[in-house]
XYZ file of C-alpha atoms in Angstrom:
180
model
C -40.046 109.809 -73.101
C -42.290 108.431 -75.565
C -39.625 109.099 -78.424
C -37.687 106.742 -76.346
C -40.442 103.859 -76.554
C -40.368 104.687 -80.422
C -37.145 103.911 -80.986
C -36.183 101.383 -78.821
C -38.938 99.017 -79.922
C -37.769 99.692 -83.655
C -34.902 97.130 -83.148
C -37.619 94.499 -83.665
C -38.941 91.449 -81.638
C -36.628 89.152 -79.062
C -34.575 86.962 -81.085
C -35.714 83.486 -81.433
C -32.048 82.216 -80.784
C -31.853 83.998 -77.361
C -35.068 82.122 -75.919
C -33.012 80.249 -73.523
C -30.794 82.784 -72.573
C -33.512 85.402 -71.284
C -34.425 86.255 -68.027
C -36.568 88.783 -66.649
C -35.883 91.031 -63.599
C -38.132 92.607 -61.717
C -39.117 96.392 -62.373
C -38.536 98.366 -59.574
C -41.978 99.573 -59.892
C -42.453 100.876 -56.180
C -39.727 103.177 -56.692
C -41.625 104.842 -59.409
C -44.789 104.913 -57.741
C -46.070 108.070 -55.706
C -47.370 105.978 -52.742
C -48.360 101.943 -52.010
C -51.703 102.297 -54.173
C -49.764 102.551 -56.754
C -51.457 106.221 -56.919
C -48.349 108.098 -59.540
C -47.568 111.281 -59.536
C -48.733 112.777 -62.669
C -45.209 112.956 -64.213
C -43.490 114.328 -61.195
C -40.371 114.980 -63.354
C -41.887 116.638 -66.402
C -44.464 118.391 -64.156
C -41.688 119.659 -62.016
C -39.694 121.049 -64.782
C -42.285 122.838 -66.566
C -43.684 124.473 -62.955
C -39.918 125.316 -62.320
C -39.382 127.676 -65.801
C -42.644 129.329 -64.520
C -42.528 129.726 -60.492
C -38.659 129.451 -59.205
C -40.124 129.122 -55.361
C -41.942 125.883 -56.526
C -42.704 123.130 -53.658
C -43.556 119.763 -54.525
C -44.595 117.369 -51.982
C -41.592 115.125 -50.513
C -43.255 112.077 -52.355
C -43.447 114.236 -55.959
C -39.952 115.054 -55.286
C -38.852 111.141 -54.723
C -41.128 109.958 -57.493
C -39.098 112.813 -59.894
C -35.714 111.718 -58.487
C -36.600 108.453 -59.048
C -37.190 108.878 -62.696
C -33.609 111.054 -62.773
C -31.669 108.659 -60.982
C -33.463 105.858 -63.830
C -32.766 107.701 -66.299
C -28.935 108.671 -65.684
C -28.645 104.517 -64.883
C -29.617 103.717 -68.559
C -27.286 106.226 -70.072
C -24.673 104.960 -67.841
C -25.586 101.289 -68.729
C -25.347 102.029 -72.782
C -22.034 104.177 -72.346
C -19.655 102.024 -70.173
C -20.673 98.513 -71.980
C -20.023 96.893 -75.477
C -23.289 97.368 -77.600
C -23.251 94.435 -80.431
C -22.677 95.052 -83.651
C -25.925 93.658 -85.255
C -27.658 97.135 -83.230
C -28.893 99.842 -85.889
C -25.860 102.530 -84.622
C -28.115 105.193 -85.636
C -31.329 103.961 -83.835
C -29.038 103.589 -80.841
C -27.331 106.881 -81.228
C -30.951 108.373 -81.831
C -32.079 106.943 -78.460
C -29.367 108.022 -76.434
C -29.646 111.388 -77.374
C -33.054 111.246 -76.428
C -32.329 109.987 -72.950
C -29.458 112.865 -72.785
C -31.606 115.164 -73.499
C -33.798 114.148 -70.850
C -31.461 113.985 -68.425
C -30.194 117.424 -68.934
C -33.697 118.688 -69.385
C -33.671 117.786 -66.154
C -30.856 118.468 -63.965
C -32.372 120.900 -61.801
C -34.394 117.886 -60.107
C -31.243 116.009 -58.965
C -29.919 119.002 -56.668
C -33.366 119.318 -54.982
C -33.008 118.051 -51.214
C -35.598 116.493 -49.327
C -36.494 116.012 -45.420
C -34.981 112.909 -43.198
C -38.061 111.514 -43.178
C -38.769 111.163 -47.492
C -38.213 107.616 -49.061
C -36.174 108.104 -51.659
C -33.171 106.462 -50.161
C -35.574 103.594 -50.460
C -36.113 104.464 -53.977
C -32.306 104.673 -54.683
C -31.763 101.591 -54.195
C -34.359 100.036 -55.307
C -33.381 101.754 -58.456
C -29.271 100.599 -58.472
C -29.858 97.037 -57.656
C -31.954 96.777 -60.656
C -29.583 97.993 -62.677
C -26.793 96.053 -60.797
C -28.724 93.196 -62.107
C -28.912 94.323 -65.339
C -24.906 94.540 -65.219
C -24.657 91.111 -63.640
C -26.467 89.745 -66.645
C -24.431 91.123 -68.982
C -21.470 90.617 -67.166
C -22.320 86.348 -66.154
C -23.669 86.352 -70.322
C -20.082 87.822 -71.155
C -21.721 91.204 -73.136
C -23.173 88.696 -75.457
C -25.957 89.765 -78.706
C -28.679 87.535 -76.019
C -27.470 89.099 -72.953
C -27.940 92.800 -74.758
C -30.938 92.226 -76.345
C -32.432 90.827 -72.769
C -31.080 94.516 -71.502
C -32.712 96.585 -73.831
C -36.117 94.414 -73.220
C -35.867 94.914 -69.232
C -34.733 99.255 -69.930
C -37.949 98.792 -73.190
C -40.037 97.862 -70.067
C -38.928 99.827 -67.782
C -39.673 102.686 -69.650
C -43.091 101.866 -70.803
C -43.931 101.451 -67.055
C -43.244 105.071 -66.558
C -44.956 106.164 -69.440
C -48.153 104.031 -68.561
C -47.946 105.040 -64.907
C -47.892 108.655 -66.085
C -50.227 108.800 -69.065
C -52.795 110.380 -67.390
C -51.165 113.953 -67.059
C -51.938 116.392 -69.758
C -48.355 116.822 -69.870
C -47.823 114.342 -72.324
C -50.141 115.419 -75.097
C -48.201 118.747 -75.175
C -44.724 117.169 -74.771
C -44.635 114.353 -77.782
């Protein structure tokens, strides 16, 4: 997920024109979160897969398993945002193309997460949506901003965040030195 940092934050600073035109949208950090200390899950997703190849009768803990759909479900939102809506011209198309392969790959990496039920009593229903009205949001803006160069480059700011929140919130798993 780091590779996705990389190369979103290659398409340079927020545009001086678009100033007045951004807005910022609160992260749906809680949904990411492994509990309300803000204790994380060290890399529920990643951690899940990689236990997965190695023990098939794996059990996480119902909040491990919400934090790691959590991450899917945010995941599959972004590649849904940057294939159903114009991307401006002025984008680097191979930077772009470079980044949602990443996220694909991610994604399919793991799909094996998002067919993984849950008891009654887990919160990631609560997660959910958490997770879609932030990216209804996202859609709104771009939408209300008619799929303008400001409203896009506010969108890839708010997903640029987004993902450095997971990263951060994760970093302290071992996972990631072996993964990047």
């Amino acid at each position: 997920m780091e590779e996705d940092l990389k190369l979103s934050g290659e398409s340079g600073p927020f545009p001086s024109q678009c100033l007045d035109d951004k807005v910022e949208i609160s992260l749906p950090e809680s949904a990411l979160l492994r509990n309300a200390s803000k204790q994380v899950s060290s890399n529920a997703l990643e951690t899940f897969i990689e236990a997965a190849n190695r023990d098939k009768d794996l059990k996480l803990t119902e909040r491990d398993l919400a934090v790691a759909k959590a991450v899917y479900k945010t995941l599959t939102s972004i590649e849904s945002l940057f294939d159903n809506y114009g991307i401006p011209q002025s984008w680097d198309g191979q930077k772009l193309e470079d980044f949602q392969n990443i996220v694909y790959r991610q994604i399919d990496e793991s799909k094996c997460i998002s067919g993984k039920t849950q008891k009654d009593e887990d919160d990631f229903s609560a997660r959910d949506a958490a997770i879609t009205d932030y990216f209804e949001k996202l859609k709104k803006l771009l939408k209300d901003m008619e799929f303008s160069d400001c409203a896009w480059e506010t969108v890839r700011l708010e997903v640029l965040s987004l993902l450095q929140f997971i990263v951060v919130e994760t970093s302290d798993n071992e996972f990631w030195s072996r993964r990047v």
